[in-house]
Structure formats: C-alpha cells, structure tokens
Amino acid sequence: MYLFFRKFLFLFDAERIHVLSLDLLSLAHRFGLLRFFMKRRVQAPVTVMGIDFPNRIGLAAGLDKDAGHIDALAQCGFGFIEVGTVTPLAQDGNDKPRLFRLQQDSAIINRMGFNNSGVHNLVANIKNSQWFKQDKSKCVLGINIGKNKVTTLENAVDDYLICMDHTYCHADYITINISSPNTPGLRELQHGDGLTNLLTRLKDKQAELADRYNRYVPLAVKIAPDLSVDEVKDIAKRLIATEIDGVIVSNTTNSRPSTLHCQKLATETGGLSGPPVFELSNQILEQLISELHGKIPVIAVGGVSSAEDALHKIRSGASLVQIYTGFIYSGPSLISACATKLQEI
C-alpha cells in the first residue's frame, strides 16, 4: 500500500511532502488508524549503552527534527527513534530548495542546515507526547544535538552544553552531531584537540547532570563517512580516551559516486544518503570498529535499504542499525523486515 501512495507523493516537492507525510502519519495515529496498516513491533530485545532496546532497528535523526511525531513513528515498529538535530535557538536552515530525490538511485541529497524550532520547542513536544506521558518502554528515544549556524566553532561547545541541559531529562541517549556537511565548518570539530576538548566538556556536563538527576544518559558521537584512514584512527583514540558511550557511523557524504544515475541532480550541493553511500559507510564502519577494539558500541547507519543490508552492518560489528532514506523509499515494511532478519543474530 505504501508503494502505491509513494507514486503519488513523489510527484510533489520533496520537502513539502516530507512535512505533509509526517502530519498525515500523526493524524492517522491520533484517530487509531495506524494499527490497521502497521505490523506489530518485532520484539528482539538487546542491551546497548546500558539501554534496553525492543529491537535493533532505529530511525536516524533528521526526519522528525522537532519531536512532533514520536508517537506515530513509534507505532511504525522502530526499536528506537532519534529526533533532531536540535539547536539552542530556532533557525530556518538553508535556502530552499534544499531537498532532492534521486529516484533512480533511491537516494536523497539534502542541504537542510539544521532547520528546527529550537530546543525549548522540542522539549515541549516530547512532554506532550503519549510516549512521555504513558509508556516509554515501548520505544527508546535519542535526541540529536548541534550548534546554531551563527555560533562560532570556538563557542560551539556552549551550544552543545545548552542542548544537553535542556534535553538530558527527556532522552534515553543524546547524540552529538559534529558531522553534518550542511553547517559550515562543523566537521572540523571531528578532529584533533578540538574533538578531545569538546568531548571532555560534554562528559563533565554528563557527570554533573547524572548526579543532579540520579540518572545516567549515554552520549554518542555521530561521525562522517568522508574520513581518511588516519583520521578514523585519531577519532577512535580520542573517543576511547574520553570514554564516550557510543558512536554512530555515519552521516551523509559530500562525495558523488560515479555510479549515480541521476547525474543532473548529483550536482546539487549537500549530503547524499541512500544506497550510493552504503559501501563508503561500511568502509568507515569496519575500520572504526577495528580501531575501537570492542570498547565502544557502534550504531550503523548509511544506505540500508533491505534486511540484508541491515544484517551486513551487524555482522560487521555494529550493535544497532538506523534507517532513514530507505524508510522514505520503502515505508514501514522495511522496519519489520530488518528487525525480523536481525533476530537471526
């Protein structure tokens, strides 16, 4: 059924349909209609970062930026949902158009630029959700945090600290996004002493908040796929040294594989996601896992469009898998297919 509706939806502007689809999904949930179309959540519990996940398949950040659709997305069968990226202050993001479908490649290019309504609005939406009010155990919630575009790299840590302060009580885990290609200079935070200083400050804040609320919320770092072998080695050493709780591999890529069919749209700037990034993401995933020596769990994301793709990520050493572009192209059936396949592990 989803594929039937997709043909109609894909006739229109990508960003408008993105917003409309989420609104319709939440409307269907509100009137109790989703249960007639969604399969039951696959129950295959696993513990990662000290958190009990209902299953290994999650939604990557970027789809529900303001956490306004948690309940509807949870009913789709995800074991966990990551909302955001959220910044301290609301911001419009980059100029439109900024979201493009490469349909022949089942891929997407986006240059959204952390458009969101700010951390206060995100927290308010979480508090208004059924997930928050009734049963958090059904689905794990991650909150992806970033810096405002106007904030300098020298002051970036302050933005992350502000977001941590406001979201800590409401998250099962928090993701530090330092790898989006659509915020100028952001990826510089992945390297050298700047990365160590950032993570040290955030781990200190985590300890302070854990003591204040008597609750430990793990911190994960999301890295890019556009990294050299030496850069991955250095990042791994710094993640281990700062005792980060998890790492997400990987964000979208600035590269454009020669195999892309939609060459005209491939010239658009922004991050590429979907099947064309699968191999590149896997290379970084496998190298990082080798460098981490089992000391930090890894969440894999990047190009997963089938159950076999998800299984490949897990067999490469990942503990959990996130989907995004595959969900847009295949719909909720991909969630249950992947989660069921991973029961074989």
PDB file of C-alpha atoms in Angstrom, residues 18-226:
ATOM      1  CA  HIS A  18       8.103  15.344   3.881  1.00  0.00           C
ATOM      2  CA  VAL A  19       6.155  17.670   6.171  1.00  0.00           C
ATOM      3  CA  LEU A  20       2.746  16.559   4.869  1.00  0.00           C
ATOM      4  CA  SER A  21       3.565  12.856   5.228  1.00  0.00           C
ATOM      5  CA  LEU A  22       4.555  13.255   8.872  1.00  0.00           C
ATOM      6  CA  ASP A  23       1.421  15.264   9.586  1.00  0.00           C
ATOM      7  CA  LEU A  24      -0.762  12.611   7.945  1.00  0.00           C
ATOM      8  CA  LEU A  25       1.038   9.850   9.841  1.00  0.00           C
ATOM      9  CA  SER A  26       0.372  11.608  13.148  1.00  0.00           C
ATOM     10  CA  LEU A  27      -3.239  12.254  12.168  1.00  0.00           C
ATOM     11  CA  ALA A  28      -3.748   8.572  11.388  1.00  0.00           C
ATOM     12  CA  HIS A  29      -2.216   7.689  14.747  1.00  0.00           C
ATOM     13  CA  ARG A  30      -4.452  10.139  16.591  1.00  0.00           C
ATOM     14  CA  PHE A  31      -7.565   8.520  15.138  1.00  0.00           C
ATOM     15  CA  GLY A  32      -6.315   4.993  15.794  1.00  0.00           C
ATOM     16  CA  LEU A  33      -5.901   4.093  12.138  1.00  0.00           C
ATOM     17  CA  LEU A  34      -2.232   3.109  12.100  1.00  0.00           C
ATOM     18  CA  ARG A  35      -2.853  -0.199  13.846  1.00  0.00           C
ATOM     19  CA  PHE A  36      -4.755  -1.389  10.776  1.00  0.00           C
ATOM     20  CA  PHE A  37      -1.759  -0.796   8.495  1.00  0.00           C
ATOM     21  CA  MET A  38       1.312  -1.377  10.663  1.00  0.00           C
ATOM     22  CA  LYS A  39       2.745  -4.715  11.669  1.00  0.00           C
ATOM     23  CA  ARG A  40       3.361  -5.291  15.353  1.00  0.00           C
ATOM     24  CA  ARG A  41       6.762  -4.215  16.598  1.00  0.00           C
ATOM     25  CA  VAL A  42       9.250  -7.069  16.346  1.00  0.00           C
ATOM     26  CA  GLN A  43      10.359  -7.955  19.867  1.00  0.00           C
ATOM     27  CA  ALA A  44      14.041  -8.856  19.834  1.00  0.00           C
ATOM     28  CA  PRO A  45      15.448  -7.083  22.909  1.00  0.00           C
ATOM     29  CA  VAL A  46      19.099  -6.090  23.086  1.00  0.00           C
ATOM     30  CA  THR A  47      21.036  -4.022  25.616  1.00  0.00           C
ATOM     31  CA  VAL A  48      23.411  -1.377  24.248  1.00  0.00           C
ATOM     32  CA  MET A  49      24.995   1.529  26.172  1.00  0.00           C
ATOM     33  CA  GLY A  50      23.146   0.205  29.213  1.00  0.00           C
ATOM     34  CA  ILE A  51      19.781   0.764  27.492  1.00  0.00           C
ATOM     35  CA  ASP A  52      17.252  -1.983  26.747  1.00  0.00           C
ATOM     36  CA  PHE A  53      16.178  -1.639  23.106  1.00  0.00           C
ATOM     37  CA  PRO A  54      12.993  -3.500  21.968  1.00  0.00           C
ATOM     38  CA  ASN A  55      14.783  -4.354  18.713  1.00  0.00           C
ATOM     39  CA  ARG A  56      17.895  -3.290  16.811  1.00  0.00           C
ATOM     40  CA  ILE A  57      16.252  -1.067  14.163  1.00  0.00           C
ATOM     41  CA  GLY A  58      16.007   2.672  14.729  1.00  0.00           C
ATOM     42  CA  LEU A  59      15.104   5.841  12.876  1.00  0.00           C
ATOM     43  CA  ALA A  60      18.048   8.137  12.201  1.00  0.00           C
ATOM     44  CA  ALA A  61      17.901  11.815  13.099  1.00  0.00           C
ATOM     45  CA  GLY A  62      16.645  14.312  10.545  1.00  0.00           C
ATOM     46  CA  LEU A  63      13.143  13.045   9.834  1.00  0.00           C
ATOM     47  CA  ASP A  64      11.442  14.326  12.996  1.00  0.00           C
ATOM     48  CA  LYS A  65      13.537  17.378  13.773  1.00  0.00           C
ATOM     49  CA  ASP A  66      11.225  18.883  16.413  1.00  0.00           C
ATOM     50  CA  ALA A  67       9.999  15.636  18.033  1.00  0.00           C
ATOM     51  CA  GLY A  68       6.449  16.347  16.954  1.00  0.00           C
ATOM     52  CA  HIS A  69       5.719  12.850  15.627  1.00  0.00           C
ATOM     53  CA  ILE A  70       7.226  10.477  18.195  1.00  0.00           C
ATOM     54  CA  ASP A  71       4.025   8.543  18.883  1.00  0.00           C
ATOM     55  CA  ALA A  72       3.188   7.870  15.247  1.00  0.00           C
ATOM     56  CA  LEU A  73       6.741   6.876  14.356  1.00  0.00           C
ATOM     57  CA  ALA A  74       6.979   4.582  17.380  1.00  0.00           C
ATOM     58  CA  GLN A  75       3.866   2.758  16.193  1.00  0.00           C
ATOM     59  CA  CYS A  76       5.635   2.019  12.907  1.00  0.00           C
ATOM     60  CA  GLY A  77       7.696  -0.579  14.768  1.00  0.00           C
ATOM     61  CA  PHE A  78      11.020   1.117  15.435  1.00  0.00           C
ATOM     62  CA  GLY A  79      13.016  -0.103  18.408  1.00  0.00           C
ATOM     63  CA  PHE A  80      14.320   3.412  18.835  1.00  0.00           C
ATOM     64  CA  ILE A  81      13.799   6.857  17.373  1.00  0.00           C
ATOM     65  CA  GLU A  82      16.338   9.647  17.174  1.00  0.00           C
ATOM     66  CA  VAL A  83      14.852  13.145  16.924  1.00  0.00           C
ATOM     67  CA  GLY A  84      16.609  16.377  15.942  1.00  0.00           C
ATOM     68  CA  THR A  85      19.074  17.715  15.085  1.00  0.00           C
ATOM     69  CA  VAL A  86      18.057  20.412  17.562  1.00  0.00           C
ATOM     70  CA  THR A  87      19.958  23.629  18.321  1.00  0.00           C
ATOM     71  CA  PRO A  88      19.627  26.053  21.254  1.00  0.00           C
ATOM     72  CA  LEU A  89      17.792  28.642  19.163  1.00  0.00           C
ATOM     73  CA  ALA A  90      15.294  28.151  16.361  1.00  0.00           C
ATOM     74  CA  GLN A  91      16.752  28.606  12.888  1.00  0.00           C
ATOM     75  CA  ASP A  92      15.383  28.419   9.357  1.00  0.00           C
ATOM     76  CA  GLY A  93      18.227  26.441   7.844  1.00  0.00           C
ATOM     77  CA  ASN A  94      19.492  26.932   4.315  1.00  0.00           C
ATOM     78  CA  ASP A  95      17.590  28.441   1.405  1.00  0.00           C
ATOM     79  CA  LYS A  96      15.051  26.338  -0.483  1.00  0.00           C
ATOM     80  CA  PRO A  97      15.025  24.168  -2.499  1.00  0.00           C
ATOM     81  CA  ARG A  98      17.277  22.087  -0.262  1.00  0.00           C
ATOM     82  CA  LEU A  99      15.945  18.531  -0.504  1.00  0.00           C
ATOM     83  CA  PHE A 100      16.209  16.441  -3.677  1.00  0.00           C
ATOM     84  CA  ARG A 101      15.138  12.900  -4.574  1.00  0.00           C
ATOM     85  CA  LEU A 102      17.399  10.885  -6.845  1.00  0.00           C
ATOM     86  CA  GLN A 103      14.677   8.363  -7.605  1.00  0.00           C
ATOM     87  CA  GLN A 104      16.664   6.130  -9.969  1.00  0.00           C
ATOM     88  CA  ASP A 105      19.213   5.709  -7.185  1.00  0.00           C
ATOM     89  CA  SER A 106      16.660   5.509  -4.335  1.00  0.00           C
ATOM     90  CA  ALA A 107      18.756   8.281  -2.811  1.00  0.00           C
ATOM     91  CA  ILE A 108      18.389  11.780  -1.385  1.00  0.00           C
ATOM     92  CA  ILE A 109      20.551  14.885  -1.349  1.00  0.00           C
ATOM     93  CA  ASN A 110      19.812  17.375   1.402  1.00  0.00           C
ATOM     94  CA  ARG A 111      21.314  20.666   2.474  1.00  0.00           C
ATOM     95  CA  MET A 112      18.735  21.479   5.137  1.00  0.00           C
ATOM     96  CA  GLY A 113      21.169  23.145   7.534  1.00  0.00           C
ATOM     97  CA  PHE A 114      19.753  22.141  10.931  1.00  0.00           C
ATOM     98  CA  ASN A 115      16.362  23.796  10.379  1.00  0.00           C
ATOM     99  CA  ASN A 116      14.448  23.388  13.647  1.00  0.00           C
ATOM    100  CA  SER A 117      12.250  25.230  16.121  1.00  0.00           C
ATOM    101  CA  GLY A 118      14.797  25.275  18.939  1.00  0.00           C
ATOM    102  CA  VAL A 119      15.413  23.132  21.996  1.00  0.00           C
ATOM    103  CA  HIS A 120      12.584  24.597  24.091  1.00  0.00           C
ATOM    104  CA  ASN A 121      10.009  23.651  21.449  1.00  0.00           C
ATOM    105  CA  LEU A 122      11.457  20.151  21.060  1.00  0.00           C
ATOM    106  CA  VAL A 123      11.247  19.518  24.807  1.00  0.00           C
ATOM    107  CA  ALA A 124       7.660  20.810  24.884  1.00  0.00           C
ATOM    108  CA  ASN A 125       6.717  18.411  22.082  1.00  0.00           C
ATOM    109  CA  ILE A 126       8.278  15.487  23.931  1.00  0.00           C
ATOM    110  CA  LYS A 127       6.378  16.367  27.104  1.00  0.00           C
ATOM    111  CA  ASN A 128       3.121  16.444  25.138  1.00  0.00           C
ATOM    112  CA  SER A 129       3.659  13.011  23.594  1.00  0.00           C
ATOM    113  CA  GLN A 130       1.947   9.824  24.721  1.00  0.00           C
ATOM    114  CA  TRP A 131       5.407   8.261  24.816  1.00  0.00           C
ATOM    115  CA  PHE A 132       6.391  10.675  27.592  1.00  0.00           C
ATOM    116  CA  LYS A 133       3.103  10.540  29.486  1.00  0.00           C
ATOM    117  CA  GLN A 134       2.363   6.819  29.332  1.00  0.00           C
ATOM    118  CA  ASP A 135       4.898   4.177  28.374  1.00  0.00           C
ATOM    119  CA  LYS A 136       8.491   4.993  27.479  1.00  0.00           C
ATOM    120  CA  SER A 137       9.449   1.315  27.434  1.00  0.00           C
ATOM    121  CA  LYS A 138       7.836   0.753  24.031  1.00  0.00           C
ATOM    122  CA  CYS A 139      10.485   2.745  22.174  1.00  0.00           C
ATOM    123  CA  VAL A 140      13.870   4.222  23.070  1.00  0.00           C
ATOM    124  CA  LEU A 141      14.295   7.955  22.375  1.00  0.00           C
ATOM    125  CA  GLY A 142      17.550   9.546  21.294  1.00  0.00           C
ATOM    126  CA  ILE A 143      17.982  13.299  20.919  1.00  0.00           C
ATOM    127  CA  ASN A 144      20.477  14.589  18.361  1.00  0.00           C
ATOM    128  CA  ILE A 145      22.017  17.964  19.273  1.00  0.00           C
ATOM    129  CA  GLY A 146      24.004  20.507  17.261  1.00  0.00           C
ATOM    130  CA  LYS A 147      25.168  24.086  17.159  1.00  0.00           C
ATOM    131  CA  ASN A 148      23.459  27.122  15.667  1.00  0.00           C
ATOM    132  CA  LYS A 149      24.871  28.347  12.359  1.00  0.00           C
ATOM    133  CA  VAL A 150      25.731  31.761  13.836  1.00  0.00           C
ATOM    134  CA  THR A 151      27.730  30.212  16.675  1.00  0.00           C
ATOM    135  CA  THR A 152      31.472  30.189  16.028  1.00  0.00           C
ATOM    136  CA  LEU A 153      33.445  26.962  16.280  1.00  0.00           C
ATOM    137  CA  GLU A 154      35.278  28.452  19.265  1.00  0.00           C
ATOM    138  CA  ASN A 155      31.959  28.750  21.093  1.00  0.00           C
ATOM    139  CA  ALA A 156      30.339  25.592  19.699  1.00  0.00           C
ATOM    140  CA  VAL A 157      30.709  23.671  22.955  1.00  0.00           C
ATOM    141  CA  ASP A 158      28.400  26.183  24.644  1.00  0.00           C
ATOM    142  CA  ASP A 159      25.582  25.296  22.233  1.00  0.00           C
ATOM    143  CA  TYR A 160      26.014  21.581  22.913  1.00  0.00           C
ATOM    144  CA  LEU A 161      26.043  22.220  26.668  1.00  0.00           C
ATOM    145  CA  ILE A 162      22.826  24.253  26.438  1.00  0.00           C
ATOM    146  CA  CYS A 163      21.117  21.473  24.488  1.00  0.00           C
ATOM    147  CA  MET A 164      22.342  18.867  26.967  1.00  0.00           C
ATOM    148  CA  ASP A 165      20.983  20.891  29.877  1.00  0.00           C
ATOM    149  CA  HIS A 166      17.508  21.038  28.359  1.00  0.00           C
ATOM    150  CA  THR A 167      17.243  17.543  26.881  1.00  0.00           C
ATOM    151  CA  TYR A 168      19.019  15.356  29.437  1.00  0.00           C
ATOM    152  CA  CYS A 169      15.896  14.538  31.476  1.00  0.00           C
ATOM    153  CA  HIS A 170      13.904  13.593  28.401  1.00  0.00           C
ATOM    154  CA  ALA A 171      16.366  11.456  26.426  1.00  0.00           C
ATOM    155  CA  ASP A 172      17.384   7.827  26.709  1.00  0.00           C
ATOM    156  CA  TYR A 173      20.609   8.824  24.956  1.00  0.00           C
ATOM    157  CA  ILE A 174      21.995  12.010  23.399  1.00  0.00           C
ATOM    158  CA  THR A 175      23.846  12.197  20.082  1.00  0.00           C
ATOM    159  CA  ILE A 176      26.496  14.849  19.487  1.00  0.00           C
ATOM    160  CA  ASN A 177      26.242  15.786  15.822  1.00  0.00           C
ATOM    161  CA  ILE A 178      29.596  17.079  14.592  1.00  0.00           C
ATOM    162  CA  SER A 179      29.389  15.611  11.103  1.00  0.00           C
ATOM    163  CA  SER A 180      26.602  17.286   9.138  1.00  0.00           C
ATOM    164  CA  PRO A 181      28.023  18.641   5.862  1.00  0.00           C
ATOM    165  CA  ASN A 182      25.421  21.413   5.775  1.00  0.00           C
ATOM    166  CA  THR A 183      26.634  23.643   8.630  1.00  0.00           C
ATOM    167  CA  PRO A 184      29.824  25.487   7.611  1.00  0.00           C
ATOM    168  CA  GLY A 185      32.890  24.288   9.488  1.00  0.00           C
ATOM    169  CA  LEU A 186      31.016  21.806  11.682  1.00  0.00           C
ATOM    170  CA  ARG A 187      33.070  18.798  10.592  1.00  0.00           C
ATOM    171  CA  GLU A 188      36.234  20.478  11.882  1.00  0.00           C
ATOM    172  CA  LEU A 189      35.006  19.511  15.348  1.00  0.00           C
ATOM    173  CA  GLN A 190      35.740  15.861  14.483  1.00  0.00           C
ATOM    174  CA  HIS A 191      39.482  16.396  14.510  1.00  0.00           C
ATOM    175  CA  GLY A 192      42.424  16.832  16.845  1.00  0.00           C
ATOM    176  CA  ASP A 193      42.423  18.521  20.205  1.00  0.00           C
ATOM    177  CA  GLY A 194      39.183  20.300  19.311  1.00  0.00           C
ATOM    178  CA  LEU A 195      37.382  16.948  19.437  1.00  0.00           C
ATOM    179  CA  THR A 196      39.016  15.979  22.720  1.00  0.00           C
ATOM    180  CA  ASN A 197      38.179  19.325  24.311  1.00  0.00           C
ATOM    181  CA  LEU A 198      34.559  19.150  23.136  1.00  0.00           C
ATOM    182  CA  LEU A 199      34.008  15.612  24.386  1.00  0.00           C
ATOM    183  CA  THR A 200      35.768  16.276  27.685  1.00  0.00           C
ATOM    184  CA  ARG A 201      33.500  19.251  28.388  1.00  0.00           C
ATOM    185  CA  LEU A 202      30.411  17.254  27.456  1.00  0.00           C
ATOM    186  CA  LYS A 203      31.434  14.262  29.574  1.00  0.00           C
ATOM    187  CA  ASP A 204      31.977  16.614  32.522  1.00  0.00           C
ATOM    188  CA  LYS A 205      28.487  18.003  31.944  1.00  0.00           C
ATOM    189  CA  GLN A 206      27.099  14.480  31.716  1.00  0.00           C
ATOM    190  CA  ALA A 207      28.595  13.641  35.123  1.00  0.00           C
ATOM    191  CA  GLU A 208      27.107  16.810  36.607  1.00  0.00           C
ATOM    192  CA  LEU A 209      23.642  16.082  35.204  1.00  0.00           C
ATOM    193  CA  ALA A 210      23.785  12.410  36.185  1.00  0.00           C
ATOM    194  CA  ASP A 211      24.487  13.462  39.763  1.00  0.00           C
ATOM    195  CA  ARG A 212      21.748  16.098  39.709  1.00  0.00           C
ATOM    196  CA  TYR A 213      19.031  13.820  38.324  1.00  0.00           C
ATOM    197  CA  ASN A 214      20.325  10.476  39.604  1.00  0.00           C
ATOM    198  CA  ARG A 215      20.134   9.141  36.054  1.00  0.00           C
ATOM    199  CA  TYR A 216      22.901   8.337  33.572  1.00  0.00           C
ATOM    200  CA  VAL A 217      22.129   9.267  29.960  1.00  0.00           C
ATOM    201  CA  PRO A 218      24.720   7.936  27.469  1.00  0.00           C
ATOM    202  CA  LEU A 219      26.421  10.206  24.943  1.00  0.00           C
ATOM    203  CA  ALA A 220      27.036   9.071  21.365  1.00  0.00           C
ATOM    204  CA  VAL A 221      29.038  10.886  18.686  1.00  0.00           C
ATOM    205  CA  LYS A 222      27.968  10.890  15.035  1.00  0.00           C
ATOM    206  CA  ILE A 223      30.821  10.965  12.523  1.00  0.00           C
ATOM    207  CA  ALA A 224      31.080  11.499   8.771  1.00  0.00           C
ATOM    208  CA  PRO A 225      31.893   8.901   6.107  1.00  0.00           C
ATOM    209  CA  ASP A 226      34.303  11.287   4.375  1.00  0.00           C
TER     210      ASP A 226
END
